[in-house]
Amino acid sequence: MAQLIDGKAIAAAVRADVAGGAAAFLEDAGRKPGLRVVLIGEHPASQSYVRAKARAAGEAGIEAETLRRPADLSQDDLLTLIADLNADPAVDGILVQLPLPDQIDETAVIRAIDPAKDVDGFHPENVGKLVLGEETLEPCTPAGIVEMLRRSGVETSGAHTVVVGRSNIVGKPMASLMLRRGIDSTVTVCHSRTRDLPSITRQADILVAAIGRPEFVTADMVKSGATVIDVGINRVEDETRERGYRLVGDVAFDAVLEVAGAITPVPGGVGPMTIAMLLQNTLQAARRRG
Ligand code: GUN
């Protein structure tokens, strides 16, 4: 039976560290670190993520405000809003929640954010630094996974990390981080076109599932004793629940629990870490800006 990696508890420790740092920043700078979360439209999952991010920021001593705009907002109006936030000295971190409505070009929006305020780590300048191994604001989900592995004592050096999924938010930056000096993993990235996926995932010492398909990773795809990190948050219909759905990951949890050495649950695994790292990035951005 696998050991559970308690993302919620590890995230609480990171958040406590950030709260201490934010208090010290307030002392020195005479202001709190400032975060602005931009939410366009009414995507149900995005609304709940944004609420969680703003609440956690407030609790850590970060001055957080959520800016809500209608789903039919024009790209020009969003770019104007971002320019205002770039120019606002009280704002250290800007997060535009993805996905965006069809009329808005995601790439243009990400490029418009001041890289020094890009607490998602999505701007090409920050992505470039990440790939080069330079210090930068790192994408929150992969950074949270690395922190979770570190704090759980999982050996990464020389380990084979297999990432399933090649998104810009998780898969690609995850691969870059695991390759870094000091982390030193051997990295394989798989995706929907990969041939004989199970033969590759079975080689993983660390398996990161970021596909976005409920319970996609089954027990036969996992090596005995492997560390399994489940990035998925999928809503599946469940009439026995009051809200009409339950959350499942990209990993068939009950079956994989029997073969893995360690595994993250959903909810309570990667999700809380993503939020904790956003707070850490906001504090880091504030300190650099002074
Ligand atoms: N949508 C899903 N994950 C993320 C994330 O980490 N940041 C932003 N901005 N949007 C997301």
PDB file of C-alpha atoms and ligand atoms in Angstrom:
ATOM      1  CA  MET A   1       0.000   0.000   0.000  1.00  0.00           C
ATOM      2  CA  ALA A   2       1.377   3.388  -0.996  1.00  0.00           C
ATOM      3  CA  GLN A   3       2.203   6.152   1.412  1.00  0.00           C
ATOM      4  CA  LEU A   4      -0.096   9.175   0.972  1.00  0.00           C
ATOM      5  CA  ILE A   5       1.626  12.456   0.153  1.00  0.00           C
ATOM      6  CA  ASP A   6      -0.422  15.017   2.045  1.00  0.00           C
ATOM      7  CA  GLY A   7      -0.400  18.084  -0.204  1.00  0.00           C
ATOM      8  CA  LYS A   8      -2.745  19.920   2.106  1.00  0.00           C
ATOM      9  CA  ALA A   9      -0.363  19.610   5.077  1.00  0.00           C
ATOM     10  CA  ILE A  10       2.729  20.477   3.013  1.00  0.00           C
ATOM     11  CA  ALA A  11       0.898  23.455   1.490  1.00  0.00           C
ATOM     12  CA  ALA A  12      -0.025  24.650   4.996  1.00  0.00           C
ATOM     13  CA  ALA A  13       3.680  24.638   5.919  1.00  0.00           C
ATOM     14  CA  VAL A  14       4.579  26.636   2.796  1.00  0.00           C
ATOM     15  CA  ARG A  15       1.753  29.084   3.472  1.00  0.00           C
ATOM     16  CA  ALA A  16       2.956  29.583   7.049  1.00  0.00           C
ATOM     17  CA  ASP A  17       6.449  30.388   5.696  1.00  0.00           C
ATOM     18  CA  VAL A  18       4.922  32.864   3.232  1.00  0.00           C
ATOM     19  CA  ALA A  19       2.844  34.478   5.995  1.00  0.00           C
ATOM     20  CA  GLY A  20       6.043  35.049   7.995  1.00  0.00           C
ATOM     21  CA  GLY A  21       7.763  36.526   4.949  1.00  0.00           C
ATOM     22  CA  ALA A  22       4.764  38.733   4.131  1.00  0.00           C
ATOM     23  CA  ALA A  23       4.732  40.098   7.695  1.00  0.00           C
ATOM     24  CA  ALA A  24       8.433  40.928   7.453  1.00  0.00           C
ATOM     25  CA  PHE A  25       7.834  42.573   4.057  1.00  0.00           C
ATOM     26  CA  LEU A  26       5.090  44.743   5.569  1.00  0.00           C
ATOM     27  CA  GLU A  27       7.504  45.794   8.327  1.00  0.00           C
ATOM     28  CA  ASP A  28      10.248  46.727   5.825  1.00  0.00           C
ATOM     29  CA  ALA A  29       8.267  48.130   2.913  1.00  0.00           C
ATOM     30  CA  GLY A  30       5.300  49.602   4.778  1.00  0.00           C
ATOM     31  CA  ARG A  31       2.846  47.741   2.564  1.00  0.00           C
ATOM     32  CA  LYS A  32       1.585  44.214   1.986  1.00  0.00           C
ATOM     33  CA  PRO A  33       2.561  42.233  -1.103  1.00  0.00           C
ATOM     34  CA  GLY A  34      -0.224  42.865  -3.654  1.00  0.00           C
ATOM     35  CA  LEU A  35      -1.890  40.272  -5.895  1.00  0.00           C
ATOM     36  CA  ARG A  36      -4.542  40.831  -8.551  1.00  0.00           C
ATOM     37  CA  VAL A  37      -6.445  37.853  -9.912  1.00  0.00           C
ATOM     38  CA  VAL A  38      -8.327  38.487 -13.154  1.00  0.00           C
ATOM     39  CA  LEU A  39     -11.309  36.259 -13.888  1.00  0.00           C
ATOM     40  CA  ILE A  40     -13.122  36.562 -17.206  1.00  0.00           C
ATOM     41  CA  GLY A  41     -16.551  34.974 -17.491  1.00  0.00           C
ATOM     42  CA  GLU A  42     -18.156  32.340 -15.328  1.00  0.00           C
ATOM     43  CA  HIS A  43     -16.253  29.093 -15.967  1.00  0.00           C
ATOM     44  CA  PRO A  44     -17.391  27.088 -12.896  1.00  0.00           C
ATOM     45  CA  ALA A  45     -14.048  25.451 -12.034  1.00  0.00           C
ATOM     46  CA  SER A  46     -12.173  28.736 -12.613  1.00  0.00           C
ATOM     47  CA  GLN A  47     -14.524  30.527 -10.231  1.00  0.00           C
ATOM     48  CA  SER A  48     -13.799  28.044  -7.488  1.00  0.00           C
ATOM     49  CA  TYR A  49     -10.000  28.140  -8.087  1.00  0.00           C
ATOM     50  CA  VAL A  50      -9.982  31.930  -8.060  1.00  0.00           C
ATOM     51  CA  ARG A  51     -11.958  32.054  -4.814  1.00  0.00           C
ATOM     52  CA  ALA A  52      -9.491  29.655  -3.206  1.00  0.00           C
ATOM     53  CA  LYS A  53      -6.479  31.660  -4.438  1.00  0.00           C
ATOM     54  CA  ALA A  54      -7.831  35.000  -3.160  1.00  0.00           C
ATOM     55  CA  ARG A  55      -8.805  33.569   0.217  1.00  0.00           C
ATOM     56  CA  ALA A  56      -5.426  31.883   0.755  1.00  0.00           C
ATOM     57  CA  ALA A  57      -3.619  35.089  -0.226  1.00  0.00           C
ATOM     58  CA  GLY A  58      -5.574  37.141   2.286  1.00  0.00           C
ATOM     59  CA  GLU A  59      -4.840  34.620   5.041  1.00  0.00           C
ATOM     60  CA  ALA A  60      -1.099  34.836   4.285  1.00  0.00           C
ATOM     61  CA  GLY A  61      -1.035  38.626   4.642  1.00  0.00           C
ATOM     62  CA  ILE A  62      -1.140  39.395   0.929  1.00  0.00           C
ATOM     63  CA  GLU A  63      -3.428  42.171  -0.244  1.00  0.00           C
ATOM     64  CA  ALA A  64      -5.469  40.282  -2.842  1.00  0.00           C
ATOM     65  CA  GLU A  65      -8.232  41.532  -5.073  1.00  0.00           C
ATOM     66  CA  THR A  66     -10.217  39.599  -7.669  1.00  0.00           C
ATOM     67  CA  LEU A  67     -11.132  41.566 -10.784  1.00  0.00           C
ATOM     68  CA  ARG A  68     -14.159  40.001 -12.468  1.00  0.00           C
ATOM     69  CA  ARG A  69     -15.057  40.857 -16.034  1.00  0.00           C
ATOM     70  CA  PRO A  70     -17.890  39.569 -18.281  1.00  0.00           C
ATOM     71  CA  ALA A  71     -17.329  36.686 -20.735  1.00  0.00           C
ATOM     72  CA  ASP A  72     -17.746  39.052 -23.719  1.00  0.00           C
ATOM     73  CA  LEU A  73     -14.892  41.361 -22.635  1.00  0.00           C
ATOM     74  CA  SER A  74     -12.825  42.444 -25.647  1.00  0.00           C
ATOM     75  CA  GLN A  75      -9.154  41.641 -25.928  1.00  0.00           C
ATOM     76  CA  ASP A  76      -8.329  45.374 -26.060  1.00  0.00           C
ATOM     77  CA  ASP A  77     -10.159  45.966 -22.790  1.00  0.00           C
ATOM     78  CA  LEU A  78      -8.282  43.114 -21.138  1.00  0.00           C
ATOM     79  CA  LEU A  79      -4.943  44.443 -22.441  1.00  0.00           C
ATOM     80  CA  THR A  80      -5.825  47.879 -21.051  1.00  0.00           C
ATOM     81  CA  LEU A  81      -6.603  46.342 -17.669  1.00  0.00           C
ATOM     82  CA  ILE A  82      -3.251  44.523 -17.682  1.00  0.00           C
ATOM     83  CA  ALA A  83      -1.403  47.721 -18.625  1.00  0.00           C
ATOM     84  CA  ASP A  84      -3.031  49.461 -15.647  1.00  0.00           C
ATOM     85  CA  LEU A  85      -1.964  46.649 -13.307  1.00  0.00           C
ATOM     86  CA  ASN A  86       1.578  46.678 -14.744  1.00  0.00           C
ATOM     87  CA  ALA A  87       1.778  50.402 -13.927  1.00  0.00           C
ATOM     88  CA  ASP A  88       0.260  50.134 -10.433  1.00  0.00           C
ATOM     89  CA  PRO A  89       3.043  50.232  -7.797  1.00  0.00           C
ATOM     90  CA  ALA A  90       0.820  48.465  -5.225  1.00  0.00           C
ATOM     91  CA  VAL A  91       0.557  45.406  -7.490  1.00  0.00           C
ATOM     92  CA  ASP A  92       3.349  42.813  -7.303  1.00  0.00           C
ATOM     93  CA  GLY A  93       1.598  39.858  -8.894  1.00  0.00           C
ATOM     94  CA  ILE A  94      -0.876  39.562 -11.784  1.00  0.00           C
ATOM     95  CA  LEU A  95      -2.693  36.305 -12.505  1.00  0.00           C
ATOM     96  CA  VAL A  96      -5.113  35.997 -15.410  1.00  0.00           C
ATOM     97  CA  GLN A  97      -7.073  32.804 -14.831  1.00  0.00           C
ATOM     98  CA  LEU A  98      -7.077  30.454 -17.821  1.00  0.00           C
ATOM     99  CA  PRO A  99      -8.835  29.341 -19.987  1.00  0.00           C
ATOM    100  CA  LEU A 100      -9.926  32.604 -21.620  1.00  0.00           C
ATOM    101  CA  PRO A 101     -13.009  33.084 -23.848  1.00  0.00           C
ATOM    102  CA  ASP A 102     -12.516  32.402 -27.581  1.00  0.00           C
ATOM    103  CA  GLN A 103     -12.361  36.058 -28.659  1.00  0.00           C
ATOM    104  CA  ILE A 104      -9.229  36.594 -26.575  1.00  0.00           C
ATOM    105  CA  ASP A 105      -5.760  35.468 -27.685  1.00  0.00           C
ATOM    106  CA  GLU A 106      -4.170  33.815 -24.660  1.00  0.00           C
ATOM    107  CA  THR A 107      -0.636  34.285 -25.971  1.00  0.00           C
ATOM    108  CA  ALA A 108      -1.103  38.042 -26.437  1.00  0.00           C
ATOM    109  CA  VAL A 109      -2.467  38.373 -22.908  1.00  0.00           C
ATOM    110  CA  ILE A 110       0.393  36.433 -21.309  1.00  0.00           C
ATOM    111  CA  ARG A 111       2.951  38.504 -23.242  1.00  0.00           C
ATOM    112  CA  ALA A 112       1.320  41.730 -22.048  1.00  0.00           C
ATOM    113  CA  ILE A 113       1.975  40.969 -18.368  1.00  0.00           C
ATOM    114  CA  ASP A 114       5.122  42.555 -16.923  1.00  0.00           C
ATOM    115  CA  PRO A 115       7.482  39.542 -16.495  1.00  0.00           C
ATOM    116  CA  ALA A 116       8.410  40.856 -13.014  1.00  0.00           C
ATOM    117  CA  LYS A 117       4.720  40.555 -12.000  1.00  0.00           C
ATOM    118  CA  ASP A 118       4.056  37.278 -13.826  1.00  0.00           C
ATOM    119  CA  VAL A 119       3.363  35.105 -10.761  1.00  0.00           C
ATOM    120  CA  ASP A 120       2.147  32.265 -13.030  1.00  0.00           C
ATOM    121  CA  GLY A 121       5.570  32.093 -14.712  1.00  0.00           C
ATOM    122  CA  PHE A 122       3.903  31.883 -18.151  1.00  0.00           C
ATOM    123  CA  HIS A 123       5.580  34.875 -19.884  1.00  0.00           C
ATOM    124  CA  PRO A 124       8.078  33.770 -22.590  1.00  0.00           C
ATOM    125  CA  GLU A 125      10.881  35.617 -20.778  1.00  0.00           C
ATOM    126  CA  ASN A 126      10.225  33.626 -17.597  1.00  0.00           C
ATOM    127  CA  VAL A 127       9.759  30.366 -19.522  1.00  0.00           C
ATOM    128  CA  GLY A 128      13.124  30.997 -21.208  1.00  0.00           C
ATOM    129  CA  LYS A 129      14.838  31.559 -17.871  1.00  0.00           C
ATOM    130  CA  LEU A 130      13.250  28.401 -16.494  1.00  0.00           C
ATOM    131  CA  VAL A 131      14.586  26.328 -19.384  1.00  0.00           C
ATOM    132  CA  LEU A 132      18.038  27.903 -18.978  1.00  0.00           C
ATOM    133  CA  GLY A 133      18.033  27.068 -15.263  1.00  0.00           C
ATOM    134  CA  GLU A 134      18.098  30.754 -14.251  1.00  0.00           C
ATOM    135  CA  GLU A 135      16.236  31.981 -11.194  1.00  0.00           C
ATOM    136  CA  THR A 136      12.758  33.186 -12.116  1.00  0.00           C
ATOM    137  CA  LEU A 137       9.076  33.057 -11.190  1.00  0.00           C
ATOM    138  CA  GLU A 138       8.250  29.386 -11.749  1.00  0.00           C
ATOM    139  CA  PRO A 139       4.846  28.036 -12.862  1.00  0.00           C
ATOM    140  CA  CYS A 140       2.948  27.232  -9.674  1.00  0.00           C
ATOM    141  CA  THR A 141       1.810  23.664 -10.309  1.00  0.00           C
ATOM    142  CA  PRO A 142       5.180  22.173 -11.324  1.00  0.00           C
ATOM    143  CA  ALA A 143       6.975  24.239  -8.656  1.00  0.00           C
ATOM    144  CA  GLY A 144       4.483  22.893  -6.104  1.00  0.00           C
ATOM    145  CA  ILE A 145       5.155  19.326  -7.205  1.00  0.00           C
ATOM    146  CA  VAL A 146       8.921  19.815  -6.834  1.00  0.00           C
ATOM    147  CA  GLU A 147       8.394  21.307  -3.360  1.00  0.00           C
ATOM    148  CA  MET A 148       6.146  18.403  -2.401  1.00  0.00           C
ATOM    149  CA  LEU A 149       8.712  15.837  -3.592  1.00  0.00           C
ATOM    150  CA  ARG A 150      11.449  17.669  -1.692  1.00  0.00           C
ATOM    151  CA  ARG A 151       9.499  17.940   1.545  1.00  0.00           C
ATOM    152  CA  SER A 152       8.422  14.266   1.266  1.00  0.00           C
ATOM    153  CA  GLY A 153      12.031  13.113   0.875  1.00  0.00           C
ATOM    154  CA  VAL A 154      11.507  11.581  -2.589  1.00  0.00           C
ATOM    155  CA  GLU A 155      14.873  11.014  -4.317  1.00  0.00           C
ATOM    156  CA  THR A 156      14.885  12.819  -7.672  1.00  0.00           C
ATOM    157  CA  SER A 157      18.574  12.617  -8.594  1.00  0.00           C
ATOM    158  CA  GLY A 158      19.085   9.986 -11.270  1.00  0.00           C
ATOM    159  CA  ALA A 159      15.430   8.942 -10.988  1.00  0.00           C
ATOM    160  CA  HIS A 160      13.400   8.475 -14.167  1.00  0.00           C
ATOM    161  CA  THR A 161      10.548  10.999 -14.149  1.00  0.00           C
ATOM    162  CA  VAL A 162       7.834  10.359 -16.726  1.00  0.00           C
ATOM    163  CA  VAL A 163       5.470  13.280 -17.345  1.00  0.00           C
ATOM    164  CA  VAL A 164       2.230  12.439 -19.143  1.00  0.00           C
ATOM    165  CA  GLY A 165       0.906  15.623 -20.771  1.00  0.00           C
ATOM    166  CA  ARG A 166       2.722  18.432 -22.594  1.00  0.00           C
ATOM    167  CA  SER A 167       0.769  21.546 -21.656  1.00  0.00           C
ATOM    168  CA  ASN A 168       2.458  24.910 -21.194  1.00  0.00           C
ATOM    169  CA  ILE A 169       0.986  25.121 -17.678  1.00  0.00           C
ATOM    170  CA  VAL A 170       2.194  21.767 -16.352  1.00  0.00           C
ATOM    171  CA  GLY A 171       3.879  19.209 -18.635  1.00  0.00           C
ATOM    172  CA  LYS A 172       6.553  21.348 -20.317  1.00  0.00           C
ATOM    173  CA  PRO A 173       7.650  23.373 -17.265  1.00  0.00           C
ATOM    174  CA  MET A 174       7.547  20.192 -15.149  1.00  0.00           C
ATOM    175  CA  ALA A 175      10.061  18.593 -17.509  1.00  0.00           C
ATOM    176  CA  SER A 176      12.341  21.673 -17.333  1.00  0.00           C
ATOM    177  CA  LEU A 177      12.253  21.755 -13.534  1.00  0.00           C
ATOM    178  CA  MET A 178      12.992  18.048 -13.110  1.00  0.00           C
ATOM    179  CA  LEU A 179      16.018  18.384 -15.426  1.00  0.00           C
ATOM    180  CA  ARG A 180      17.540  21.175 -13.353  1.00  0.00           C
ATOM    181  CA  ARG A 181      20.882  20.840 -11.621  1.00  0.00           C
ATOM    182  CA  GLY A 182      20.209  19.823  -8.054  1.00  0.00           C
ATOM    183  CA  ILE A 183      17.055  17.938  -9.070  1.00  0.00           C
ATOM    184  CA  ASP A 184      18.820  15.907 -11.745  1.00  0.00           C
ATOM    185  CA  SER A 185      16.045  13.626 -12.953  1.00  0.00           C
ATOM    186  CA  THR A 186      16.089  11.758 -16.248  1.00  0.00           C
ATOM    187  CA  VAL A 187      12.936  13.062 -17.918  1.00  0.00           C
ATOM    188  CA  THR A 188      10.560  11.576 -20.473  1.00  0.00           C
ATOM    189  CA  VAL A 189       7.526  13.545 -21.677  1.00  0.00           C
ATOM    190  CA  CYS A 190       4.606  11.543 -23.119  1.00  0.00           C
ATOM    191  CA  HIS A 191       1.419  12.754 -24.786  1.00  0.00           C
ATOM    192  CA  SER A 192      -1.612  11.649 -26.759  1.00  0.00           C
ATOM    193  CA  ARG A 193       0.510  10.516 -29.753  1.00  0.00           C
ATOM    194  CA  THR A 194       2.964   8.474 -27.684  1.00  0.00           C
ATOM    195  CA  ARG A 195       3.225   4.845 -28.800  1.00  0.00           C
ATOM    196  CA  ASP A 196       2.756   2.134 -26.182  1.00  0.00           C
ATOM    197  CA  LEU A 197       2.354   4.586 -23.319  1.00  0.00           C
ATOM    198  CA  PRO A 198       2.130   1.897 -20.577  1.00  0.00           C
ATOM    199  CA  SER A 199       5.575   0.523 -21.486  1.00  0.00           C
ATOM    200  CA  ILE A 200       7.025   3.984 -20.797  1.00  0.00           C
ATOM    201  CA  THR A 201       5.023   4.893 -17.706  1.00  0.00           C
ATOM    202  CA  ARG A 202       6.024   1.522 -16.195  1.00  0.00           C
ATOM    203  CA  GLN A 203       9.654   2.714 -16.285  1.00  0.00           C
ATOM    204  CA  ALA A 204       8.875   5.726 -14.123  1.00  0.00           C
ATOM    205  CA  ASP A 205      10.306   6.111 -10.643  1.00  0.00           C
ATOM    206  CA  ILE A 206       8.281   9.334 -10.501  1.00  0.00           C
ATOM    207  CA  LEU A 207       5.127   9.455 -12.631  1.00  0.00           C
ATOM    208  CA  VAL A 208       3.400  12.816 -13.146  1.00  0.00           C
ATOM    209  CA  ALA A 209      -0.114  12.515 -14.589  1.00  0.00           C
ATOM    210  CA  ALA A 210      -1.249  15.786 -16.209  1.00  0.00           C
ATOM    211  CA  ILE A 211      -3.540  14.630 -18.983  1.00  0.00           C
ATOM    212  CA  GLY A 212      -6.908  16.004 -17.921  1.00  0.00           C
ATOM    213  CA  ARG A 213      -8.747  12.705 -18.325  1.00  0.00           C
ATOM    214  CA  PRO A 214     -10.445  11.110 -15.322  1.00  0.00           C
ATOM    215  CA  GLU A 215      -8.705   7.986 -13.959  1.00  0.00           C
ATOM    216  CA  PHE A 216      -6.586   7.606 -17.106  1.00  0.00           C
ATOM    217  CA  VAL A 217      -3.553   6.105 -15.335  1.00  0.00           C
ATOM    218  CA  THR A 218      -4.385   2.554 -14.283  1.00  0.00           C
ATOM    219  CA  ALA A 219      -2.483   0.158 -12.015  1.00  0.00           C
ATOM    220  CA  ASP A 220      -0.913  -1.758 -14.929  1.00  0.00           C
ATOM    221  CA  MET A 221       0.804   1.498 -16.030  1.00  0.00           C
ATOM    222  CA  VAL A 222       2.657   1.942 -12.735  1.00  0.00           C
ATOM    223  CA  LYS A 223       5.872   0.319 -11.527  1.00  0.00           C
ATOM    224  CA  SER A 224       5.760  -1.196  -8.064  1.00  0.00           C
ATOM    225  CA  GLY A 225       7.024   1.353  -5.536  1.00  0.00           C
ATOM    226  CA  ALA A 226       6.830   4.366  -7.888  1.00  0.00           C
ATOM    227  CA  THR A 227       5.895   7.856  -6.679  1.00  0.00           C
ATOM    228  CA  VAL A 228       2.691   8.915  -8.449  1.00  0.00           C
ATOM    229  CA  ILE A 229       1.766  12.614  -8.693  1.00  0.00           C
ATOM    230  CA  ASP A 230      -1.801  13.262  -9.835  1.00  0.00           C
ATOM    231  CA  VAL A 231      -2.308  16.726 -11.337  1.00  0.00           C
ATOM    232  CA  GLY A 232      -5.844  16.073 -12.616  1.00  0.00           C
ATOM    233  CA  ILE A 233      -8.921  17.744 -11.184  1.00  0.00           C
ATOM    234  CA  ASN A 234     -11.874  16.328 -13.122  1.00  0.00           C
ATOM    235  CA  ARG A 235     -15.517  16.826 -12.284  1.00  0.00           C
ATOM    236  CA  VAL A 236     -17.477  13.631 -12.857  1.00  0.00           C
ATOM    237  CA  GLU A 237     -21.241  13.441 -12.447  1.00  0.00           C
ATOM    238  CA  ASP A 238     -22.333  11.914  -9.165  1.00  0.00           C
ATOM    239  CA  GLU A 239     -25.977  12.126  -8.174  1.00  0.00           C
ATOM    240  CA  THR A 240     -25.255  10.878  -4.660  1.00  0.00           C
ATOM    241  CA  ARG A 241     -23.452  14.189  -3.984  1.00  0.00           C
ATOM    242  CA  GLU A 242     -25.388  17.304  -3.132  1.00  0.00           C
ATOM    243  CA  ARG A 243     -23.508  19.402  -5.721  1.00  0.00           C
ATOM    244  CA  GLY A 244     -24.087  16.731  -8.399  1.00  0.00           C
ATOM    245  CA  TYR A 245     -20.438  15.865  -9.071  1.00  0.00           C
ATOM    246  CA  ARG A 246     -17.302  14.565  -7.416  1.00  0.00           C
ATOM    247  CA  LEU A 247     -13.666  15.355  -8.111  1.00  0.00           C
ATOM    248  CA  VAL A 248     -11.367  12.649  -9.453  1.00  0.00           C
ATOM    249  CA  GLY A 249      -7.792  12.859 -10.622  1.00  0.00           C
ATOM    250  CA  ASP A 250      -6.071  11.562 -13.745  1.00  0.00           C
ATOM    251  CA  VAL A 251      -5.080   8.455 -11.757  1.00  0.00           C
ATOM    252  CA  ALA A 252      -7.339   5.513 -10.860  1.00  0.00           C
ATOM    253  CA  PHE A 253      -6.551   6.134  -7.221  1.00  0.00           C
ATOM    254  CA  ASP A 254      -7.843   3.007  -5.429  1.00  0.00           C
ATOM    255  CA  ALA A 255      -6.101   0.563  -7.773  1.00  0.00           C
ATOM    256  CA  VAL A 256      -2.835   2.535  -8.106  1.00  0.00           C
ATOM    257  CA  LEU A 257      -2.666   2.908  -4.319  1.00  0.00           C
ATOM    258  CA  GLU A 258      -1.978  -0.846  -4.198  1.00  0.00           C
ATOM    259  CA  VAL A 259       1.126  -0.731  -6.455  1.00  0.00           C
ATOM    260  CA  ALA A 260       2.664   2.711  -5.942  1.00  0.00           C
ATOM    261  CA  GLY A 261       5.179   3.532  -3.218  1.00  0.00           C
ATOM    262  CA  ALA A 262       3.716   6.995  -2.654  1.00  0.00           C
ATOM    263  CA  ILE A 263       0.770   8.833  -4.195  1.00  0.00           C
ATOM    264  CA  THR A 264      -0.949  12.219  -4.024  1.00  0.00           C
ATOM    265  CA  PRO A 265      -4.729  12.242  -3.446  1.00  0.00           C
ATOM    266  CA  VAL A 266      -7.340  14.322  -5.311  1.00  0.00           C
ATOM    267  CA  PRO A 267      -8.459  16.557  -3.743  1.00  0.00           C
ATOM    268  CA  GLY A 268      -5.776  17.412  -1.180  1.00  0.00           C
ATOM    269  CA  GLY A 269      -2.650  16.723  -3.246  1.00  0.00           C
ATOM    270  CA  VAL A 270      -1.302  18.958  -5.993  1.00  0.00           C
ATOM    271  CA  GLY A 271      -4.158  21.512  -5.875  1.00  0.00           C
ATOM    272  CA  PRO A 272      -3.300  23.041  -2.496  1.00  0.00           C
ATOM    273  CA  MET A 273       0.386  23.158  -3.510  1.00  0.00           C
ATOM    274  CA  THR A 274      -0.431  25.199  -6.632  1.00  0.00           C
ATOM    275  CA  ILE A 275      -2.091  27.822  -4.448  1.00  0.00           C
ATOM    276  CA  ALA A 276       0.748  27.826  -1.901  1.00  0.00           C
ATOM    277  CA  MET A 277       3.328  28.407  -4.651  1.00  0.00           C
ATOM    278  CA  LEU A 278       1.280  31.290  -6.068  1.00  0.00           C
ATOM    279  CA  LEU A 279       1.566  32.977  -2.671  1.00  0.00           C
ATOM    280  CA  GLN A 280       5.293  32.239  -2.561  1.00  0.00           C
ATOM    281  CA  ASN A 281       5.723  33.724  -6.048  1.00  0.00           C
ATOM    282  CA  THR A 282       3.782  36.845  -5.039  1.00  0.00           C
ATOM    283  CA  LEU A 283       6.048  37.344  -2.015  1.00  0.00           C
ATOM    284  CA  GLN A 284       9.127  36.751  -4.180  1.00  0.00           C
ATOM    285  CA  ALA A 285       7.913  39.281  -6.779  1.00  0.00           C
ATOM    286  CA  ALA A 286       7.216  41.828  -4.008  1.00  0.00           C
ATOM    287  CA  ARG A 287      10.668  41.395  -2.480  1.00  0.00           C
ATOM    288  CA  ARG A 288      12.353  41.882  -5.837  1.00  0.00           C
ATOM    289  CA  ARG A 289      10.343  45.014  -6.517  1.00  0.00           C
ATOM    290  CA  GLY A 290      10.902  46.313  -2.940  1.00  0.00           C
TER     291      GLY A 290
HETATM  292  N1  GUN B   1      -5.866  27.426 -15.092  1.00  0.00           N
HETATM  293  C1  GUN B   1      -5.532  26.200 -14.647  1.00  0.00           C
HETATM  294  N2  GUN B   1      -4.367  26.260 -13.971  1.00  0.00           N
HETATM  295  C2  GUN B   1      -3.969  27.556 -13.977  1.00  0.00           C
HETATM  296  C3  GUN B   1      -2.851  28.231 -13.433  1.00  0.00           C
HETATM  297  O1  GUN B   1      -1.957  27.666 -12.789  1.00  0.00           O
HETATM  298  N3  GUN B   1      -2.828  29.568 -13.652  1.00  0.00           N
HETATM  299  C4  GUN B   1      -3.775  30.217 -14.358  1.00  0.00           C
HETATM  300  N4  GUN B   1      -3.645  31.510 -14.537  1.00  0.00           N
HETATM  301  N5  GUN B   1      -4.823  29.611 -14.883  1.00  0.00           N
HETATM  302  C5  GUN B   1      -4.918  28.275 -14.688  1.00  0.00           C
END
